[in-house]
Amino acid sequence: MRCEIIKDLLPLYCDDVLSEVSKEEVKKHLTECDDCKNAYEEMKKGDIKIDKAQKDIEPMKKVKKKIRFTKVFFAALVSAFILLTIAYELLCANPMLPSSKNVSYESSISYTFDIYRYFDDVGVKTKEISVPKDYDFKIDTFNNAVYMNGEILLDENGDKVPATGELFPAGNIRFYIYVDTKLTCVKRIVSQDIKDKKVSATVELRPCLPFRQDVSNLSEERGFVLMEPLFAAEGSTLTIRCRDKDIIIDLYKLAQENK
């Protein structure tokens, strides 16, 4: 039997798991071949077994290294996906409000007429009279009368208009709100409610990226808000929402200062 075959059978011969026929052949060969006999003696000492175990460990190291690389790759992939999801959420889908220190605004008011608002005799129904800006309008509480260009103002029934009402400026108010941001656009959300001639408006200007956005809600000018008409009744406000605090503008006071 050839030496290559004998050396392949030596581990089985050492463990005594060969058949009787194969065992006799190996035994016979060892008496005739010194090289195979020396290999057998070394194997009995355990040296070759250690080498074989070392050879078995090397492929396992490569497998473990590959598994480790795969885990790191998928962990990096999942982390990148999470970061992209967060970035899309914060920069596109639901961008954050700006800080109040990054928000500035300018306003301009144009008046076309005033409104005199008062209650009827029963005190239930509110009535209004438009007063041109160039008219001389006076409220005489002593005589309970209202004068327009020196004449007593009468209602549609010919009765004196009472001096229990209040004169409000009416017209348009325009706000230019600027958000200092490095992002290319601002998502604009404006809500406005008018109740009893009192305006309550809220503005949100959220810096964002235009990716997958409704362009009708975007403003590249950082926010241009127009509210009209404005009946600047007392209590009218414009609120600019910010991340740290809201900027609240008293529209009634602003209208009176610019009257």
Short mmCIF file of N, CA and C in Angstrom, two decimals, residues 78-233:
data_model
loop_
_atom_site.label_atom_id
_atom_site.label_comp_id
_atom_site.label_asym_id
_atom_site.label_seq_id
_atom_site.Cartn_x
_atom_site.Cartn_y
_atom_site.Cartn_z
N VAL A 78 -28.28 49.94 8.83
CA VAL A 78 -29.45 50.30 9.64
C VAL A 78 -29.29 51.68 10.24
N SER A 79 -28.08 52.00 10.73
CA SER A 79 -27.82 53.33 11.31
C SER A 79 -28.00 54.43 10.27
N ALA A 80 -27.50 54.17 9.06
CA ALA A 80 -27.65 55.15 7.99
C ALA A 80 -29.12 55.37 7.64
N PHE A 81 -29.89 54.27 7.62
CA PHE A 81 -31.33 54.39 7.33
C PHE A 81 -32.04 55.19 8.40
N ILE A 82 -31.69 54.92 9.67
CA ILE A 82 -32.31 55.66 10.77
C ILE A 82 -31.96 57.14 10.68
N LEU A 83 -30.69 57.45 10.40
CA LEU A 83 -30.26 58.85 10.30
C LEU A 83 -30.96 59.56 9.14
N LEU A 84 -31.11 58.87 8.01
CA LEU A 84 -31.80 59.47 6.86
C LEU A 84 -33.28 59.69 7.18
N THR A 85 -33.88 58.75 7.90
CA THR A 85 -35.29 58.91 8.29
C THR A 85 -35.47 60.11 9.21
N ILE A 86 -34.57 60.24 10.18
CA ILE A 86 -34.64 61.38 11.11
C ILE A 86 -34.41 62.69 10.35
N ALA A 87 -33.44 62.69 9.43
CA ALA A 87 -33.16 63.90 8.65
C ALA A 87 -34.36 64.29 7.80
N TYR A 88 -35.00 63.31 7.17
CA TYR A 88 -36.19 63.62 6.36
C TYR A 88 -37.32 64.15 7.22
N GLU A 89 -37.49 63.55 8.40
CA GLU A 89 -38.56 63.98 9.30
C GLU A 89 -38.34 65.42 9.76
N LEU A 90 -37.08 65.75 10.11
CA LEU A 90 -36.79 67.08 10.66
C LEU A 90 -36.62 68.15 9.60
N LEU A 91 -36.17 67.77 8.41
CA LEU A 91 -35.87 68.77 7.39
C LEU A 91 -36.93 68.86 6.29
N CYS A 92 -37.83 67.88 6.22
CA CYS A 92 -38.83 67.88 5.15
C CYS A 92 -40.25 67.68 5.67
N ALA A 93 -40.50 66.53 6.27
CA ALA A 93 -41.88 66.19 6.65
C ALA A 93 -42.40 67.08 7.77
N ASN A 94 -41.67 67.15 8.88
CA ASN A 94 -42.09 67.95 10.04
C ASN A 94 -40.91 68.77 10.54
N PRO A 95 -40.52 69.80 9.81
CA PRO A 95 -39.36 70.61 10.22
C PRO A 95 -39.63 71.35 11.53
N MET A 96 -38.57 71.66 12.23
CA MET A 96 -38.67 72.33 13.52
C MET A 96 -38.95 73.82 13.34
N LEU A 97 -39.58 74.39 14.35
CA LEU A 97 -39.78 75.83 14.37
C LEU A 97 -38.45 76.53 14.60
N PRO A 98 -38.28 77.73 14.10
CA PRO A 98 -37.02 78.46 14.32
C PRO A 98 -36.98 79.04 15.73
N SER A 99 -35.80 79.40 16.18
CA SER A 99 -35.67 80.11 17.44
C SER A 99 -36.12 81.56 17.24
N SER A 100 -36.65 82.17 18.29
CA SER A 100 -37.15 83.53 18.18
C SER A 100 -36.05 84.53 17.81
N LYS A 101 -34.79 84.22 18.17
CA LYS A 101 -33.70 85.13 17.84
C LYS A 101 -33.40 85.14 16.34
N ASN A 102 -33.90 84.15 15.62
CA ASN A 102 -33.69 84.09 14.17
C ASN A 102 -34.89 84.60 13.37
N VAL A 103 -35.86 85.18 14.07
CA VAL A 103 -37.08 85.67 13.42
C VAL A 103 -37.16 87.19 13.55
N SER A 104 -37.40 87.86 12.45
CA SER A 104 -37.62 89.30 12.47
C SER A 104 -38.80 89.61 11.55
N TYR A 105 -39.41 90.77 11.72
CA TYR A 105 -40.57 91.10 10.90
C TYR A 105 -40.70 92.61 10.71
N GLU A 106 -41.39 92.96 9.65
CA GLU A 106 -41.75 94.34 9.37
C GLU A 106 -43.23 94.37 9.04
N SER A 107 -43.89 95.49 9.33
CA SER A 107 -45.32 95.58 9.05
C SER A 107 -45.62 96.91 8.38
N SER A 108 -46.66 96.89 7.58
CA SER A 108 -47.17 98.12 6.97
C SER A 108 -48.69 98.07 6.98
N ILE A 109 -49.30 99.20 7.29
CA ILE A 109 -50.75 99.28 7.40
C ILE A 109 -51.27 100.33 6.44
N SER A 110 -52.28 99.98 5.72
CA SER A 110 -52.96 100.94 4.83
C SER A 110 -54.43 100.99 5.22
N TYR A 111 -54.90 102.19 5.56
CA TYR A 111 -56.29 102.37 5.97
C TYR A 111 -57.10 102.93 4.80
N THR A 112 -58.27 102.40 4.62
CA THR A 112 -59.18 102.92 3.59
C THR A 112 -60.38 103.61 4.22
N PHE A 113 -60.75 103.18 5.43
CA PHE A 113 -61.87 103.79 6.13
C PHE A 113 -61.84 103.34 7.59
N ASP A 114 -62.70 103.96 8.41
CA ASP A 114 -62.89 103.54 9.79
C ASP A 114 -64.28 102.94 9.92
N ILE A 115 -64.45 102.21 11.00
CA ILE A 115 -65.76 101.62 11.29
C ILE A 115 -66.19 102.05 12.69
N TYR A 116 -67.40 102.62 12.75
CA TYR A 116 -67.99 102.94 14.06
C TYR A 116 -68.96 101.82 14.38
N ARG A 117 -68.67 101.10 15.46
CA ARG A 117 -69.49 99.95 15.85
C ARG A 117 -70.20 100.26 17.17
N TYR A 118 -71.50 100.01 17.17
CA TYR A 118 -72.28 100.28 18.38
C TYR A 118 -73.43 99.27 18.48
N PHE A 119 -74.07 99.23 19.66
CA PHE A 119 -75.22 98.36 19.88
C PHE A 119 -76.50 99.15 19.66
N ASP A 120 -77.55 98.45 19.25
CA ASP A 120 -78.84 99.12 19.06
C ASP A 120 -79.46 99.45 20.42
N ASP A 121 -80.67 99.99 20.39
CA ASP A 121 -81.32 100.43 21.64
C ASP A 121 -81.51 99.29 22.62
N VAL A 122 -81.76 98.11 22.10
CA VAL A 122 -81.96 96.95 22.98
C VAL A 122 -80.64 96.44 23.54
N GLY A 123 -79.59 96.78 22.85
CA GLY A 123 -78.26 96.34 23.30
C GLY A 123 -77.94 94.92 22.93
N VAL A 124 -78.61 94.41 21.89
CA VAL A 124 -78.41 93.02 21.48
C VAL A 124 -77.68 92.94 20.15
N LYS A 125 -78.14 93.72 19.18
CA LYS A 125 -77.59 93.65 17.83
C LYS A 125 -76.52 94.72 17.62
N THR A 126 -75.42 94.28 17.04
CA THR A 126 -74.33 95.21 16.74
C THR A 126 -74.56 95.85 15.38
N LYS A 127 -74.36 97.15 15.33
CA LYS A 127 -74.49 97.88 14.07
C LYS A 127 -73.17 98.55 13.75
N GLU A 128 -72.93 98.75 12.46
CA GLU A 128 -71.68 99.35 12.02
C GLU A 128 -71.95 100.43 10.98
N ILE A 129 -71.11 101.46 11.03
CA ILE A 129 -71.18 102.55 10.06
C ILE A 129 -69.78 102.79 9.53
N SER A 130 -69.64 102.82 8.21
CA SER A 130 -68.35 103.11 7.60
C SER A 130 -68.11 104.61 7.60
N VAL A 131 -66.90 104.99 7.99
CA VAL A 131 -66.54 106.41 8.07
C VAL A 131 -65.31 106.64 7.22
N PRO A 132 -65.43 107.40 6.12
CA PRO A 132 -64.25 107.70 5.29
C PRO A 132 -63.17 108.40 6.10
N LYS A 133 -61.91 108.17 5.72
CA LYS A 133 -60.78 108.68 6.50
C LYS A 133 -60.73 110.20 6.53
N ASP A 134 -61.22 110.85 5.49
CA ASP A 134 -61.10 112.31 5.43
C ASP A 134 -62.28 113.02 6.09
N TYR A 135 -63.19 112.27 6.72
CA TYR A 135 -64.36 112.88 7.39
C TYR A 135 -63.99 113.24 8.83
N ASP A 136 -64.57 114.34 9.31
CA ASP A 136 -64.40 114.75 10.70
C ASP A 136 -65.45 114.01 11.55
N PHE A 137 -64.97 113.10 12.35
CA PHE A 137 -65.88 112.25 13.13
C PHE A 137 -65.67 112.49 14.61
N LYS A 138 -66.78 112.80 15.32
CA LYS A 138 -66.69 113.08 16.75
C LYS A 138 -67.76 112.30 17.50
N ILE A 139 -67.38 111.82 18.70
CA ILE A 139 -68.31 111.10 19.58
C ILE A 139 -68.60 112.00 20.78
N ASP A 140 -69.86 112.44 20.92
CA ASP A 140 -70.28 113.34 22.00
C ASP A 140 -71.03 112.52 23.04
N THR A 141 -70.32 112.07 24.06
CA THR A 141 -70.95 111.24 25.10
C THR A 141 -71.88 112.07 25.99
N PHE A 142 -71.61 113.38 26.10
CA PHE A 142 -72.46 114.22 26.96
C PHE A 142 -73.88 114.30 26.40
N ASN A 143 -74.00 114.51 25.10
CA ASN A 143 -75.31 114.60 24.45
C ASN A 143 -75.74 113.28 23.81
N ASN A 144 -74.90 112.24 24.00
CA ASN A 144 -75.19 110.92 23.43
C ASN A 144 -75.48 111.03 21.94
N ALA A 145 -74.53 111.63 21.24
CA ALA A 145 -74.70 111.84 19.81
C ALA A 145 -73.35 111.67 19.12
N VAL A 146 -73.42 111.36 17.84
CA VAL A 146 -72.22 111.21 17.02
C VAL A 146 -72.30 112.20 15.87
N TYR A 147 -71.17 112.88 15.59
CA TYR A 147 -71.16 113.91 14.56
C TYR A 147 -70.19 113.50 13.43
N MET A 148 -70.65 113.72 12.23
CA MET A 148 -69.80 113.50 11.07
C MET A 148 -69.80 114.77 10.23
N ASN A 149 -68.61 115.38 10.11
CA ASN A 149 -68.47 116.68 9.42
C ASN A 149 -69.42 117.73 10.01
N GLY A 150 -69.56 117.71 11.35
CA GLY A 150 -70.35 118.72 12.04
C GLY A 150 -71.83 118.43 12.11
N GLU A 151 -72.31 117.37 11.47
CA GLU A 151 -73.74 117.05 11.50
C GLU A 151 -73.99 115.80 12.32
N ILE A 152 -75.14 115.80 13.02
CA ILE A 152 -75.50 114.64 13.82
C ILE A 152 -75.75 113.44 12.90
N LEU A 153 -75.17 112.33 13.27
CA LEU A 153 -75.30 111.12 12.45
C LEU A 153 -76.58 110.39 12.84
N LEU A 154 -77.42 110.07 11.82
CA LEU A 154 -78.67 109.35 12.03
C LEU A 154 -78.59 107.97 11.39
N ASP A 155 -79.35 107.03 11.98
CA ASP A 155 -79.37 105.69 11.41
C ASP A 155 -80.43 105.59 10.32
N GLU A 156 -80.68 104.37 9.82
CA GLU A 156 -81.62 104.20 8.70
C GLU A 156 -83.06 104.52 9.10
N ASN A 157 -83.33 104.54 10.41
CA ASN A 157 -84.68 104.88 10.89
C ASN A 157 -84.83 106.36 11.23
N GLY A 158 -83.78 107.13 11.05
CA GLY A 158 -83.84 108.56 11.36
C GLY A 158 -83.55 108.87 12.81
N ASP A 159 -83.14 107.85 13.59
CA ASP A 159 -82.82 108.07 14.99
C ASP A 159 -81.33 108.41 15.14
N LYS A 160 -81.01 109.14 16.21
CA LYS A 160 -79.62 109.48 16.47
C LYS A 160 -78.80 108.22 16.75
N VAL A 161 -77.65 108.21 16.16
CA VAL A 161 -76.71 107.13 16.45
C VAL A 161 -76.12 107.40 17.83
N PRO A 162 -76.21 106.46 18.78
CA PRO A 162 -75.73 106.70 20.14
C PRO A 162 -74.21 106.80 20.21
N ALA A 163 -73.76 107.47 21.25
CA ALA A 163 -72.33 107.67 21.46
C ALA A 163 -71.73 106.56 22.33
N THR A 164 -72.36 105.42 22.31
CA THR A 164 -71.90 104.29 23.15
C THR A 164 -70.99 103.32 22.40
N GLY A 165 -70.67 103.65 21.14
CA GLY A 165 -69.86 102.74 20.34
C GLY A 165 -68.39 103.07 20.37
N GLU A 166 -67.66 102.47 19.44
CA GLU A 166 -66.21 102.67 19.36
C GLU A 166 -65.79 102.71 17.91
N LEU A 167 -64.82 103.53 17.62
CA LEU A 167 -64.34 103.71 16.25
C LEU A 167 -63.11 102.82 16.03
N PHE A 168 -63.19 102.01 14.99
CA PHE A 168 -62.08 101.10 14.67
C PHE A 168 -61.50 101.44 13.30
N PRO A 169 -60.18 101.42 13.19
CA PRO A 169 -59.59 101.57 11.87
C PRO A 169 -59.79 100.29 11.06
N ALA A 170 -60.02 100.42 9.79
CA ALA A 170 -60.23 99.25 8.93
C ALA A 170 -59.40 99.40 7.67
N GLY A 171 -58.83 98.32 7.23
CA GLY A 171 -58.01 98.37 6.03
C GLY A 171 -57.21 97.09 5.91
N ASN A 172 -55.99 97.22 5.44
CA ASN A 172 -55.13 96.06 5.24
C ASN A 172 -53.88 96.18 6.10
N ILE A 173 -53.42 95.06 6.60
CA ILE A 173 -52.14 95.03 7.30
C ILE A 173 -51.29 93.95 6.67
N ARG A 174 -50.05 94.29 6.41
CA ARG A 174 -49.15 93.38 5.69
C ARG A 174 -47.90 93.15 6.55
N PHE A 175 -47.56 91.89 6.70
CA PHE A 175 -46.37 91.54 7.47
C PHE A 175 -45.37 90.83 6.58
N TYR A 176 -44.13 91.24 6.70
CA TYR A 176 -43.03 90.50 6.07
C TYR A 176 -42.22 89.88 7.20
N ILE A 177 -42.28 88.57 7.30
CA ILE A 177 -41.59 87.85 8.38
C ILE A 177 -40.38 87.13 7.79
N TYR A 178 -39.22 87.40 8.34
CA TYR A 178 -37.98 86.83 7.82
C TYR A 178 -37.41 85.83 8.83
N VAL A 179 -37.05 84.66 8.34
CA VAL A 179 -36.41 83.63 9.17
C VAL A 179 -34.97 83.46 8.69
N ASP A 180 -34.05 83.72 9.56
CA ASP A 180 -32.63 83.57 9.24
C ASP A 180 -32.26 82.09 9.30
N THR A 181 -32.07 81.48 8.15
CA THR A 181 -31.77 80.05 8.08
C THR A 181 -30.90 79.75 6.87
N LYS A 182 -30.13 78.68 6.96
CA LYS A 182 -29.30 78.25 5.84
C LYS A 182 -30.07 77.33 4.89
N LEU A 183 -31.23 76.87 5.31
CA LEU A 183 -32.04 76.02 4.45
C LEU A 183 -32.67 76.83 3.34
N THR A 184 -33.05 76.16 2.27
CA THR A 184 -33.47 76.87 1.06
C THR A 184 -34.88 77.39 1.09
N CYS A 185 -35.75 76.79 1.89
CA CYS A 185 -37.17 77.18 1.89
C CYS A 185 -37.72 77.23 3.31
N VAL A 186 -38.92 77.76 3.39
CA VAL A 186 -39.64 77.82 4.66
C VAL A 186 -41.05 77.31 4.43
N LYS A 187 -41.46 76.33 5.22
CA LYS A 187 -42.84 75.84 5.14
C LYS A 187 -43.73 76.81 5.89
N ARG A 188 -44.74 77.31 5.22
CA ARG A 188 -45.60 78.36 5.76
C ARG A 188 -46.96 77.79 6.15
N ILE A 189 -47.34 77.99 7.41
CA ILE A 189 -48.65 77.56 7.91
C ILE A 189 -49.31 78.77 8.57
N VAL A 190 -50.41 79.23 7.99
CA VAL A 190 -51.09 80.43 8.49
C VAL A 190 -52.54 80.08 8.82
N SER A 191 -52.96 80.44 10.00
CA SER A 191 -54.37 80.28 10.37
C SER A 191 -54.89 81.62 10.89
N GLN A 192 -56.13 81.91 10.56
CA GLN A 192 -56.70 83.20 10.94
C GLN A 192 -58.17 83.03 11.30
N ASP A 193 -58.56 83.63 12.40
CA ASP A 193 -59.94 83.56 12.85
C ASP A 193 -60.40 84.98 13.21
N ILE A 194 -61.60 85.33 12.75
CA ILE A 194 -62.18 86.64 13.06
C ILE A 194 -63.51 86.41 13.77
N LYS A 195 -63.58 86.88 15.00
CA LYS A 195 -64.79 86.73 15.79
C LYS A 195 -65.09 88.07 16.47
N ASP A 196 -66.30 88.56 16.21
CA ASP A 196 -66.70 89.88 16.74
C ASP A 196 -65.68 90.95 16.35
N LYS A 197 -65.24 90.86 15.11
CA LYS A 197 -64.30 91.82 14.53
C LYS A 197 -62.93 91.79 15.21
N LYS A 198 -62.68 90.74 15.96
CA LYS A 198 -61.37 90.59 16.60
C LYS A 198 -60.59 89.52 15.84
N VAL A 199 -59.41 89.90 15.39
CA VAL A 199 -58.58 89.01 14.59
C VAL A 199 -57.65 88.22 15.51
N SER A 200 -57.60 86.91 15.28
CA SER A 200 -56.66 86.05 15.99
C SER A 200 -55.94 85.22 14.94
N ALA A 201 -54.71 85.58 14.65
CA ALA A 201 -53.95 84.92 13.59
C ALA A 201 -52.70 84.26 14.16
N THR A 202 -52.35 83.11 13.58
CA THR A 202 -51.15 82.38 14.00
C THR A 202 -50.34 82.03 12.76
N VAL A 203 -49.03 82.23 12.86
CA VAL A 203 -48.14 81.97 11.73
C VAL A 203 -47.03 81.02 12.19
N GLU A 204 -46.80 79.97 11.40
CA GLU A 204 -45.66 79.08 11.61
C GLU A 204 -44.81 79.10 10.36
N LEU A 205 -43.54 79.42 10.52
CA LEU A 205 -42.60 79.42 9.41
C LEU A 205 -41.47 78.46 9.76
N ARG A 206 -41.50 77.28 9.15
CA ARG A 206 -40.57 76.22 9.51
C ARG A 206 -39.52 76.04 8.40
N PRO A 207 -38.25 76.36 8.67
CA PRO A 207 -37.19 76.17 7.67
C PRO A 207 -37.09 74.70 7.26
N CYS A 208 -36.99 74.46 5.94
CA CYS A 208 -36.99 73.07 5.47
C CYS A 208 -36.30 72.99 4.12
N LEU A 209 -36.22 71.76 3.60
CA LEU A 209 -35.77 71.50 2.24
C LEU A 209 -36.99 71.25 1.36
N PRO A 210 -36.94 71.61 0.09
CA PRO A 210 -38.12 71.47 -0.77
C PRO A 210 -38.41 70.04 -1.22
N PHE A 211 -37.63 69.07 -0.77
CA PHE A 211 -37.80 67.69 -1.21
C PHE A 211 -39.16 67.15 -0.82
N ARG A 212 -39.94 66.71 -1.81
CA ARG A 212 -41.27 66.10 -1.62
C ARG A 212 -42.19 67.00 -0.80
N GLN A 213 -42.18 68.29 -1.11
CA GLN A 213 -43.01 69.24 -0.39
C GLN A 213 -44.09 69.80 -1.31
N ASP A 214 -45.17 70.23 -0.70
CA ASP A 214 -46.21 70.94 -1.43
C ASP A 214 -45.72 72.37 -1.64
N VAL A 215 -45.36 72.71 -2.88
CA VAL A 215 -44.73 74.01 -3.14
C VAL A 215 -45.65 75.18 -2.82
N SER A 216 -46.96 74.94 -2.77
CA SER A 216 -47.88 76.02 -2.46
C SER A 216 -47.74 76.47 -1.00
N ASN A 217 -47.15 75.60 -0.18
CA ASN A 217 -46.96 75.95 1.23
C ASN A 217 -45.55 76.42 1.53
N LEU A 218 -44.74 76.57 0.48
CA LEU A 218 -43.36 76.98 0.67
C LEU A 218 -43.18 78.44 0.30
N SER A 219 -42.19 79.05 0.91
CA SER A 219 -41.88 80.44 0.59
C SER A 219 -40.37 80.60 0.55
N GLU A 220 -39.84 80.92 -0.61
CA GLU A 220 -38.41 81.16 -0.73
C GLU A 220 -38.04 82.54 -0.21
N GLU A 221 -39.06 83.37 0.04
CA GLU A 221 -38.81 84.71 0.59
C GLU A 221 -38.86 84.68 2.11
N ARG A 222 -38.84 83.48 2.69
CA ARG A 222 -38.81 83.28 4.12
C ARG A 222 -40.11 83.68 4.82
N GLY A 223 -41.18 83.84 4.09
CA GLY A 223 -42.46 84.07 4.75
C GLY A 223 -43.06 85.43 4.49
N PHE A 224 -44.06 85.47 3.64
CA PHE A 224 -44.74 86.71 3.32
C PHE A 224 -46.21 86.53 3.66
N VAL A 225 -46.69 87.24 4.66
CA VAL A 225 -48.03 87.03 5.17
C VAL A 225 -48.88 88.27 4.92
N LEU A 226 -50.02 88.09 4.33
CA LEU A 226 -50.95 89.20 4.07
C LEU A 226 -52.28 88.87 4.72
N MET A 227 -52.75 89.74 5.58
CA MET A 227 -54.05 89.55 6.21
C MET A 227 -54.93 90.74 5.84
N GLU A 228 -56.08 90.49 5.29
CA GLU A 228 -57.00 91.57 4.94
C GLU A 228 -58.43 91.04 4.91
N PRO A 229 -59.45 91.85 5.20
CA PRO A 229 -59.24 93.18 5.77
C PRO A 229 -58.97 93.06 7.26
N LEU A 230 -58.42 94.10 7.85
CA LEU A 230 -58.16 94.10 9.28
C LEU A 230 -59.12 95.06 9.98
N PHE A 231 -59.91 94.53 10.85
CA PHE A 231 -60.71 95.34 11.76
C PHE A 231 -60.00 95.23 13.11
N ALA A 232 -59.17 96.19 13.39
CA ALA A 232 -58.28 96.07 14.54
C ALA A 232 -59.01 96.33 15.83
N ALA A 233 -59.93 95.43 16.15
CA ALA A 233 -60.64 95.54 17.42
C ALA A 233 -59.68 95.20 18.55
#
